[in-house]
Amino acid sequence: MYDMSIKVENLTHTYNSGTAFEKKAIDDLSFEIKDGDFVGLIGHTGSGKSTLIQHFNALLAPTSGKIYFNGEDINADKTKLKHFRTKIGLVFQYPEYQLFETTVFADVAFGPKNMGLSEEEIESRVKEALTIVGIDESVYESSPFELSGGQKRRAAIAGVLAMKPEVIILDEPTAGLDPKGRDEILNEIAKMHKILGITVILVSHSMEDVAKYVNRIIVMHNGKIKYSGTPEEIFGKAEELVEIGLDVPQITHVFKELKAQGIDVPDNIFTVDEAEKVLYDLLKQVEKC
Amino acid sequence: MDMVKSEKLKYEYTFETAIDEEEREPLVALKGVDITIEKGMFVAILGRNGSGKSTFAKHLNALLTPTEGTLFVNGYDCTQEELIYKIRKSAGMVFQNPDNQLVSTIVEEDIAFGPENLCIESSEIRKRVDRALKTVNMTEYARYAPNKLSGGQKQRIAIAGILAMEPECIVLDEPTAMLDPEGRKEVIDTVMELNKEKGITIILITHYMEEAIKADKIFVMDGGTVIMEGTPKEVFSQVEKLKGIGLDVPQVTEVAYRLRKRGIDIPQDILSIEEMVCTICQLKSKI
């Protein structure tokens, strides 16, 4: 058994190699993503995140370096690319633009159908995937275009889930959604991580979302991995993150500032739940006085 | 004078091409919206997806015209078709996706597109383009190709393109939804500067509550009507009501709300990091 899911070794990708527009988008990356991890991938626009995730799905081939999935080089044998693409599912930004079928059910069935599965298997996978993302059976036969924005996006995610990937990569799954739609999608993702034991890579510009859900963060900057670690470790580096165009959750700034003012609080608080707990303990004495 | 004044504004989307009789039922997106925005204000409009925010915004630029009710933009009656160019000159629009708004292969040509269409003399266009670039801090990128810019830079170019038409009001429909934290800050800082220094009326539609706290006034829409209006403090102190309609409050407001519920005497209307820090320090000093 391999305990790692994805292993990247000296991965470099250069666009327009050999022309005047040559640009090294990712530069000599090496890291591992463990089976069952919930990883947040953050970095400013142009830091190389999208280039990197397209390699996981073999949409881009490395200029040099290798990507291993459960110990196998995914680019070694071109005839096996299709296999790896079902194992590592990629949900693009604004995935609802990729819906195309006449019914929600048919749209989600498209992936498994192309895998050559039996009718029964397809049906059970579609139902399972739609149930996980919280889409009710009553809309299975509706046009996907009649769904609300958040539902459309969930249907599109179900299309990838129905292929039963071991890893799912989501590129900004909450962009443009209202707060409730955002929380719903992220809760569904957390649920599939928990129930299916699937490895999740979440690309996001929202530090609050990343802080709330992931157990590991990879920070990219100029095609390199700048930092990698737990949310506690990463969000402890507020100044460094701001310097490279990122940020920490709003609440983390409060604790940094309190500490600077000489109040004894931890400076690596990054969720509302933790903040409530720490501040309650700090302030409850005030009530007693 | 008011920049925007709507009374009982109603709008129905019709599906005339639908074959099925039933599907021709109109969709009522706005069910009587009353919004008044004074000149020079910075206003944020919040609401869940489908609440009617964008439909309202499109009226301000005469991309849609009211089905019923009245709307005046800069004093021009939006139901009068012949006023359409005066309305568009008064209120410019910036949309969510920067890539859908840039039309030219060179930044300065892109900014010149608007004034060119207003048939402005070329020497004047030159001046306006330079001024607009300077305002959004993008002068050094005048000769760049827009596709080489970051998301935040592209949105600033889109804003410059609007500025070159010298509008009195800019409507921004989720301009930061696709941007990274720095890009978001660049765009919001630019917008605030236009408001404070040039007196341009700003109408910002956003899902980021942290952006809305900077506004002079917030309108909250739901189900095609305005259900709350007031200063950021007035609106965000109603945590439960906002959550009930699928919205959120800034993290610090949420924490203060939860502490208050647990019996800590902390004000309900904390919106910013500074206020939160200051309040905690004061409470702590009482111990």
XYZ file of C-alpha atoms in Angstrom:
576
model
C 0.000 0.000 0.000
C 1.118 3.507 -0.760
C 0.246 5.996 1.880
C 0.710 8.931 -0.466
C -1.816 9.795 -3.069
C -0.039 12.293 -5.288
C 3.694 12.786 -5.424
C 5.255 15.582 -7.468
C 8.952 15.445 -8.280
C 10.915 18.375 -9.704
C 7.933 19.478 -11.764
C 8.585 22.370 -14.152
C 6.286 23.761 -16.816
C 7.321 26.351 -19.362
C 4.749 27.925 -21.669
C 5.734 28.861 -25.246
C 9.104 27.240 -24.774
C 11.722 28.439 -27.237
C 9.790 31.557 -28.308
C 9.991 35.198 -27.283
C 6.976 34.582 -25.010
C 8.658 31.841 -22.997
C 7.394 31.791 -19.453
C 8.174 29.412 -16.633
C 4.810 29.010 -14.901
C 5.921 26.432 -12.362
C 9.472 25.925 -11.376
C 10.960 22.741 -9.917
C 8.163 21.757 -7.523
C 8.459 18.724 -5.270
C 5.823 17.748 -2.715
C 3.385 15.052 -1.682
C -0.317 15.025 -1.024
C -1.324 12.224 1.294
C -4.300 9.981 0.816
C -7.345 11.492 2.523
C -5.877 14.976 2.899
C -7.982 18.121 2.565
C -5.522 20.547 1.019
C -5.987 24.256 0.416
C -3.964 25.611 -2.499
C -3.576 29.387 -2.317
C -1.568 31.950 -4.235
C -2.189 35.227 -6.058
C -3.326 35.360 -9.685
C -0.524 34.098 -11.904
C 1.283 32.227 -9.130
C 0.993 28.925 -11.014
C -1.937 27.254 -9.217
C -3.976 26.558 -12.340
C -0.973 25.299 -14.274
C -0.190 22.938 -11.426
C -3.689 21.476 -11.069
C -3.950 20.880 -14.810
C -0.939 18.589 -14.455
C -2.716 16.470 -11.852
C -5.405 15.721 -14.404
C -2.806 15.271 -17.195
C -4.322 18.136 -19.193
C -0.830 19.546 -19.296
C 2.305 17.436 -19.565
C 5.365 18.482 -17.562
C 8.195 20.254 -19.382
C 10.348 18.297 -16.968
C 9.771 16.338 -13.769
C 7.218 13.707 -12.832
C 3.848 13.250 -11.175
C 3.100 9.959 -9.462
C -0.362 8.802 -8.482
C -0.240 5.911 -5.991
C 3.295 5.250 -7.125
C 2.606 5.257 -10.877
C 3.951 7.943 -13.229
C 0.753 9.312 -14.779
C 2.476 10.422 -17.980
C 4.472 7.234 -18.590
C 1.854 5.515 -20.730
C -0.440 7.691 -22.841
C -3.046 4.924 -23.143
C -3.584 5.084 -19.385
C -4.334 8.814 -19.247
C -8.059 8.170 -19.366
C -7.757 5.924 -16.329
C -5.927 8.595 -14.338
C -8.422 11.234 -15.398
C -11.235 9.256 -13.793
C -9.160 8.744 -10.635
C -8.237 12.402 -10.300
C -11.282 14.537 -10.998
C -10.955 18.211 -11.839
C -13.773 20.711 -11.319
C -12.989 23.916 -13.189
C -13.884 27.455 -12.226
C -17.522 28.212 -13.033
C -18.237 24.525 -13.787
C -21.900 25.333 -14.446
C -20.849 26.631 -17.874
C -19.982 23.052 -18.760
C -23.476 21.692 -18.214
C -24.889 20.755 -21.603
C -27.339 17.839 -21.423
C -31.129 18.022 -21.587
C -31.671 16.738 -18.046
C -29.729 16.926 -14.790
C -29.567 13.137 -14.668
C -28.170 12.806 -18.215
C -25.582 15.481 -17.521
C -24.206 13.708 -14.471
C -24.350 10.372 -16.348
C -22.111 11.653 -19.137
C -18.829 10.848 -17.363
C -19.698 7.316 -16.200
C -21.237 6.567 -19.633
C -17.910 7.358 -21.251
C -16.244 4.955 -18.865
C -18.258 2.168 -20.501
C -20.145 1.170 -17.343
C -23.385 -0.815 -17.289
C -26.750 0.992 -17.173
C -27.404 -0.111 -13.581
C -23.985 1.001 -12.426
C -24.410 4.376 -14.155
C -27.781 4.892 -12.539
C -26.576 4.035 -9.065
C -23.515 6.289 -9.423
C -25.559 9.229 -10.691
C -28.024 8.909 -7.837
C -25.258 8.605 -5.288
C -23.377 11.626 -6.646
C -26.476 13.815 -6.779
C -27.455 12.776 -3.265
C -24.042 13.716 -1.898
C -24.180 17.199 -3.395
C -27.714 17.606 -2.058
C -29.744 17.677 -5.261
C -33.260 16.389 -4.824
C -34.695 13.581 -6.929
C -37.556 15.841 -8.004
C -35.255 17.789 -10.336
C -33.441 14.823 -11.944
C -35.518 15.195 -15.099
C -35.400 18.998 -15.195
C -33.112 20.862 -17.541
C -29.866 21.729 -15.733
C -30.351 25.296 -16.946
C -33.488 25.691 -14.826
C -31.533 25.191 -11.608
C -30.357 28.076 -9.427
C -26.728 29.174 -9.591
C -25.659 27.173 -6.554
C -27.572 24.069 -7.677
C -26.079 24.231 -11.175
C -22.641 24.272 -9.671
C -23.438 21.322 -7.418
C -24.800 19.368 -10.384
C -21.554 20.026 -12.249
C -19.543 18.770 -9.264
C -21.754 15.647 -9.157
C -20.742 15.001 -12.785
C -17.144 14.615 -11.654
C -18.050 12.683 -8.475
C -20.017 10.121 -10.506
C -16.732 8.921 -11.987
C -15.754 7.954 -8.425
C -12.437 9.746 -8.344
C -10.009 9.135 -5.486
C -8.903 12.741 -5.639
C -11.056 15.735 -6.476
C -9.593 19.124 -7.312
C -11.866 22.151 -7.177
C -10.757 25.437 -8.717
C -12.516 28.236 -6.807
C -15.787 26.403 -6.334
C -17.445 29.313 -4.505
C -16.585 32.257 -6.796
C -19.658 34.431 -7.377
C -21.899 32.580 -4.932
C -23.715 34.325 -2.091
C -22.630 33.476 1.489
C -25.275 30.779 1.937
C -24.525 29.160 -1.425
C -20.838 29.320 -0.532
C -21.347 27.600 2.830
C -23.582 24.953 1.267
C -21.052 24.001 -1.409
C -18.180 23.911 1.068
C -20.206 21.791 3.484
C -20.995 19.326 0.670
C -17.306 19.155 -0.168
C -16.400 18.583 3.481
C -19.071 15.881 3.574
C -17.657 14.025 0.588
C -14.218 14.275 2.084
C -15.523 12.726 5.275
C -17.979 10.144 3.948
C -16.149 9.009 0.820
C -12.675 9.456 2.271
C -11.789 11.273 -0.933
C -8.664 13.453 -1.131
C -9.672 17.058 -1.769
C -7.572 19.868 -3.216
C -9.332 23.204 -2.853
C -8.018 26.170 -4.830
C -9.358 29.349 -3.266
C -8.866 33.082 -2.910
C -10.892 33.123 0.274
C -8.658 32.740 3.305
C -11.741 32.390 5.542
C -12.950 29.359 3.553
C -9.543 27.741 3.525
C -9.133 28.321 7.259
C -12.464 26.717 8.053
C -12.102 23.460 6.140
C -8.631 22.273 5.177
C -6.023 20.418 7.235
C -3.070 21.479 5.126
C -2.227 24.566 3.087
C 0.138 24.939 0.161
C 1.066 28.527 -0.694
C 2.349 29.215 -4.187
C 4.293 32.261 -5.293
C 6.004 32.860 -8.653
C 5.747 29.233 -9.688
C 7.288 27.905 -6.480
C 5.950 26.589 -3.219
C 6.531 29.374 -0.755
C 5.056 27.725 2.330
C 3.394 24.453 3.193
C 1.932 23.431 6.522
C -1.099 23.301 8.778
C -3.496 26.283 8.891
C -1.995 27.219 12.294
C 1.479 27.376 10.814
C 0.489 29.206 7.635
C -1.848 31.798 9.139
C 0.790 32.544 11.765
C 2.666 34.261 8.924
C 0.333 37.217 8.360
C 2.977 39.710 7.177
C 4.570 37.222 4.793
C 1.215 36.316 3.250
C 0.171 39.933 2.737
C 3.518 40.612 1.106
C 2.821 38.045 -1.617
C -0.669 39.339 -2.362
C -2.564 37.059 0.013
C -4.086 37.642 3.411
C -5.178 35.938 6.617
C -8.784 35.690 7.828
C -10.125 38.944 9.324
C -10.334 37.417 12.787
C -6.637 36.453 12.709
C -5.740 40.144 12.347
C -7.686 40.886 15.533
C -5.616 38.415 17.556
C -2.331 39.634 16.130
C -3.256 43.175 17.100
C -4.406 42.156 20.599
C -1.116 40.405 21.169
C 0.759 43.480 19.954
C -1.167 45.509 22.550
C 0.140 43.200 25.258
C -2.933 41.046 25.789
C -2.140 37.408 26.382
C -3.915 35.601 23.517
C -2.659 33.082 20.962
C -1.817 34.724 17.606
C -2.793 31.789 15.421
C -6.568 31.907 15.725
C -8.218 31.689 12.323
C -11.822 30.578 12.713
C -14.849 32.241 14.283
C -15.410 29.218 16.551
C -11.942 29.385 18.083
C -12.143 33.149 18.416
C -15.416 32.893 20.293
C -13.932 30.375 22.708
C -10.742 32.299 23.438
C -12.446 35.670 23.804
C -15.188 34.245 25.983
C -12.611 32.842 28.382
C -10.757 36.136 28.302
C -13.785 38.333 28.916
C -15.998 36.301 31.210
C -14.118 37.650 34.213
C -15.352 41.104 33.269
C -18.897 39.969 33.873
C -18.057 38.710 37.331
C -16.493 41.983 38.470
C -29.856 66.196 -6.023
C -30.357 62.461 -6.297
C -28.177 60.337 -8.548
C -30.693 57.502 -8.523
C -34.350 57.595 -7.598
C -36.597 54.619 -8.169
C -40.212 54.342 -7.106
C -42.179 51.110 -7.235
C -39.791 49.895 -9.915
C -40.986 46.631 -11.378
C -39.327 44.440 -13.951
C -40.502 41.237 -15.598
C -38.359 38.983 -17.734
C -40.484 37.566 -20.528
C -39.816 34.406 -22.457
C -41.530 35.167 -25.732
C -39.647 32.495 -27.632
C -40.782 29.654 -25.370
C -42.906 27.143 -27.289
C -44.743 25.924 -24.220
C -47.599 28.236 -23.140
C -46.723 27.793 -19.480
C -43.144 28.809 -19.924
C -44.257 32.152 -21.307
C -45.249 33.180 -17.796
C -43.103 36.209 -17.021
C -40.548 36.052 -14.235
C -40.930 39.025 -11.925
C -37.393 39.977 -10.910
C -38.178 43.338 -9.325
C -41.415 43.727 -7.398
C -41.491 47.402 -6.556
C -38.066 48.721 -5.633
C -37.740 52.094 -3.904
C -34.140 53.207 -3.793
C -32.861 56.771 -3.498
C -29.160 57.438 -3.758
C -27.808 60.946 -3.275
C -25.005 62.228 -5.467
C -21.532 61.568 -4.125
C -22.529 58.631 -1.956
C -20.828 55.251 -1.717
C -23.592 52.682 -1.598
C -23.411 48.895 -1.333
C -26.199 46.574 -2.433
C -26.309 43.133 -0.833
C -28.574 40.177 -1.489
C -28.439 36.497 -2.262
C -28.165 35.127 -5.814
C -31.459 35.806 -7.551
C -32.560 38.625 -5.214
C -32.750 41.135 -8.062
C -29.536 43.127 -7.438
C -28.117 42.686 -10.898
C -31.458 43.318 -12.576
C -31.656 46.592 -10.677
C -28.078 47.478 -11.596
C -28.764 46.915 -15.279
C -31.568 49.483 -15.103
C -29.134 52.155 -13.928
C -27.252 51.868 -17.197
C -30.454 51.525 -19.272
C -29.534 47.985 -20.293
C -33.035 47.162 -19.061
C -36.022 49.482 -18.928
C -38.687 49.337 -16.210
C -41.818 47.290 -16.831
C -43.668 49.468 -14.302
C -42.811 52.249 -11.882
C -40.333 55.063 -12.306
C -36.582 55.364 -12.314
C -34.537 58.515 -12.677
C -30.775 58.381 -13.128
C -29.068 61.756 -12.807
C -32.469 63.306 -13.367
C -33.101 61.456 -16.632
C -36.248 59.389 -16.922
C -35.210 55.810 -17.707
C -38.505 55.000 -19.369
C -37.714 57.474 -22.172
C -35.792 55.700 -24.897
C -34.356 58.890 -26.403
C -32.496 59.583 -23.145
C -30.620 56.289 -23.264
C -27.221 57.793 -24.191
C -27.518 60.526 -21.570
C -28.236 57.826 -18.974
C -25.312 55.684 -20.101
C -23.031 58.702 -20.020
C -24.138 59.421 -16.453
C -23.689 55.920 -15.070
C -20.978 53.537 -16.222
C -20.900 49.840 -15.414
C -18.176 47.402 -14.401
C -19.009 43.699 -14.428
C -17.690 40.619 -12.642
C -15.440 39.093 -15.250
C -12.701 41.452 -16.443
C -12.000 39.308 -19.494
C -15.500 39.937 -20.836
C -15.150 43.703 -20.765
C -11.820 44.414 -22.368
C -12.115 44.836 -26.127
C -8.722 45.922 -27.383
C -5.263 44.393 -27.591
C -3.550 47.365 -25.956
C -4.514 48.870 -22.614
C -4.673 52.535 -23.702
C -6.700 51.682 -26.809
C -9.122 49.794 -24.634
C -9.649 52.833 -22.436
C -10.105 55.037 -25.519
C -12.923 52.830 -26.805
C -15.620 54.521 -24.728
C -14.773 58.168 -25.469
C -14.251 57.296 -29.155
C -17.826 56.102 -29.286
C -18.947 59.350 -27.731
C -17.343 61.079 -30.772
C -14.908 63.061 -28.656
C -12.023 64.866 -30.352
C -8.814 62.818 -30.433
C -6.652 65.276 -28.472
C -9.264 65.257 -25.728
C -9.396 61.443 -25.806
C -5.612 61.353 -25.291
C -5.958 63.576 -22.233
C -8.790 61.538 -20.801
C -6.979 58.222 -21.307
C -3.863 59.522 -19.562
C -5.891 60.951 -16.709
C -7.891 57.734 -16.292
C -4.726 55.613 -16.272
C -3.191 57.863 -13.664
C -6.296 57.692 -11.479
C -6.243 53.893 -11.348
C -2.431 53.847 -10.971
C -1.840 51.992 -14.227
C 0.089 54.605 -16.249
C 3.117 52.363 -16.674
C 0.927 49.686 -18.240
C -0.474 51.938 -21.013
C 1.181 49.955 -23.804
C 0.682 46.479 -22.309
C -1.584 43.807 -23.708
C -4.514 43.374 -21.277
C -4.094 39.581 -21.223
C -0.692 40.022 -19.569
C -2.242 41.732 -16.549
C -3.493 40.261 -13.282
C -7.214 40.137 -12.504
C -7.060 43.198 -10.242
C -5.164 45.159 -12.881
C -7.683 44.168 -15.553
C -10.565 45.376 -13.383
C -8.751 48.683 -12.853
C -8.413 49.003 -16.634
C -12.143 48.315 -16.969
C -12.747 51.074 -14.393
C -10.393 53.423 -16.293
C -12.380 52.735 -19.476
C -15.497 53.913 -17.677
C -13.714 56.916 -16.140
C -12.619 58.106 -19.590
C -16.293 58.666 -20.362
C -16.416 60.936 -17.308
C -19.536 59.531 -15.675
C -20.962 60.924 -12.454
C -21.764 57.459 -11.190
C -20.136 54.029 -11.479
C -22.080 50.841 -10.880
C -19.940 47.789 -10.085
C -21.591 44.369 -10.177
C -19.453 41.993 -8.088
C -16.209 43.436 -9.442
C -14.039 41.436 -7.046
C -15.656 37.986 -7.214
C -12.886 36.547 -9.369
C -9.918 38.269 -7.746
C -7.284 37.291 -5.208
C -7.055 39.231 -1.895
C -4.612 41.804 -3.266
C -6.673 42.289 -6.434
C -9.771 42.824 -4.306
C -8.003 45.427 -2.222
C -6.679 47.251 -5.318
C -10.149 47.505 -6.818
C -11.863 48.608 -3.596
C -9.141 51.168 -2.815
C -9.476 52.578 -6.343
C -13.240 52.814 -6.029
C -13.032 54.504 -2.610
C -10.557 57.036 -3.961
C -12.845 57.897 -6.886
C -15.629 58.433 -4.414
C -13.719 60.499 -1.857
C -11.527 62.556 -4.169
C -13.555 62.938 -7.332
C -16.985 62.775 -5.770
C -18.151 60.044 -8.115
C -21.217 58.199 -6.852
C -20.364 54.531 -6.329
C -22.895 51.704 -6.335
C -21.197 48.462 -5.387
C -22.872 45.071 -5.558
C -20.914 42.516 -3.589
C -20.985 39.250 -1.661
C -18.013 40.316 0.451
C -19.357 41.811 3.656
C -15.938 43.323 4.459
C -16.277 45.514 1.357
C -19.764 46.654 2.274
C -18.741 47.987 5.706
C -16.909 50.839 3.966
C -20.082 52.155 2.334
C -22.051 55.218 3.500
C -25.235 53.258 3.105
C -26.299 49.674 2.452
C -29.416 48.388 0.728
C -30.282 44.717 1.239
C -32.468 43.145 -1.425
C -34.413 39.917 -1.259
C -37.098 38.479 -3.494
C -37.087 41.526 -5.762
C -37.596 44.189 -3.089
C -35.480 46.193 -0.672
C -35.891 44.639 2.767
C -33.303 46.595 4.761
C -31.530 49.899 4.370
C -29.254 51.895 6.590
C -25.665 52.526 7.601
C -23.365 49.491 7.788
C -23.726 49.538 11.578
C -27.517 49.563 11.399
C -27.627 46.741 8.863
C -24.922 44.427 10.174
C -26.113 44.574 13.784
C -29.124 42.528 12.607
C -27.132 39.318 12.411
C -30.042 36.876 12.541
C -32.087 38.663 9.915
C -29.150 38.700 7.492
C -28.350 35.043 8.051
C -32.009 34.208 7.555
C -31.863 35.495 3.998
C -28.647 33.667 3.140
C -26.240 36.512 3.813
C -23.432 36.871 6.280
C -21.731 39.441 8.499
C -18.006 40.207 8.862
C -16.159 37.699 11.083
C -15.630 40.233 13.882
C -19.347 41.068 13.917
C -20.176 37.377 14.146
C -17.794 36.840 17.075
C -19.178 39.891 18.918
C -22.703 38.628 18.303
C -21.884 35.187 19.736
C -20.129 36.654 22.782
C -23.093 38.908 23.429
C -25.408 35.927 23.283
C -23.290 34.258 25.943
C -23.696 37.213 28.255
C -20.609 39.315 27.534
C -21.366 43.028 27.435
C -19.953 43.835 24.010
C -21.541 46.219 21.477
C -23.540 44.622 18.680
C -22.318 46.894 15.917
C -18.616 46.060 15.715
C -17.587 45.933 12.054
C -13.845 46.383 11.739
C -10.674 44.843 13.125
C -9.776 48.154 14.833
C -13.132 48.446 16.606
C -12.912 44.860 17.820
C -9.384 45.274 19.171
C -10.263 48.566 20.853
C -13.403 47.136 22.465
C -11.601 44.083 23.831
C -8.817 46.237 25.250
C -11.378 48.437 27.013
C -13.266 45.467 28.442
C -10.038 43.866 29.548
C -8.886 46.983 31.363
C -11.975 46.760 33.582
C -10.730 43.520 35.107
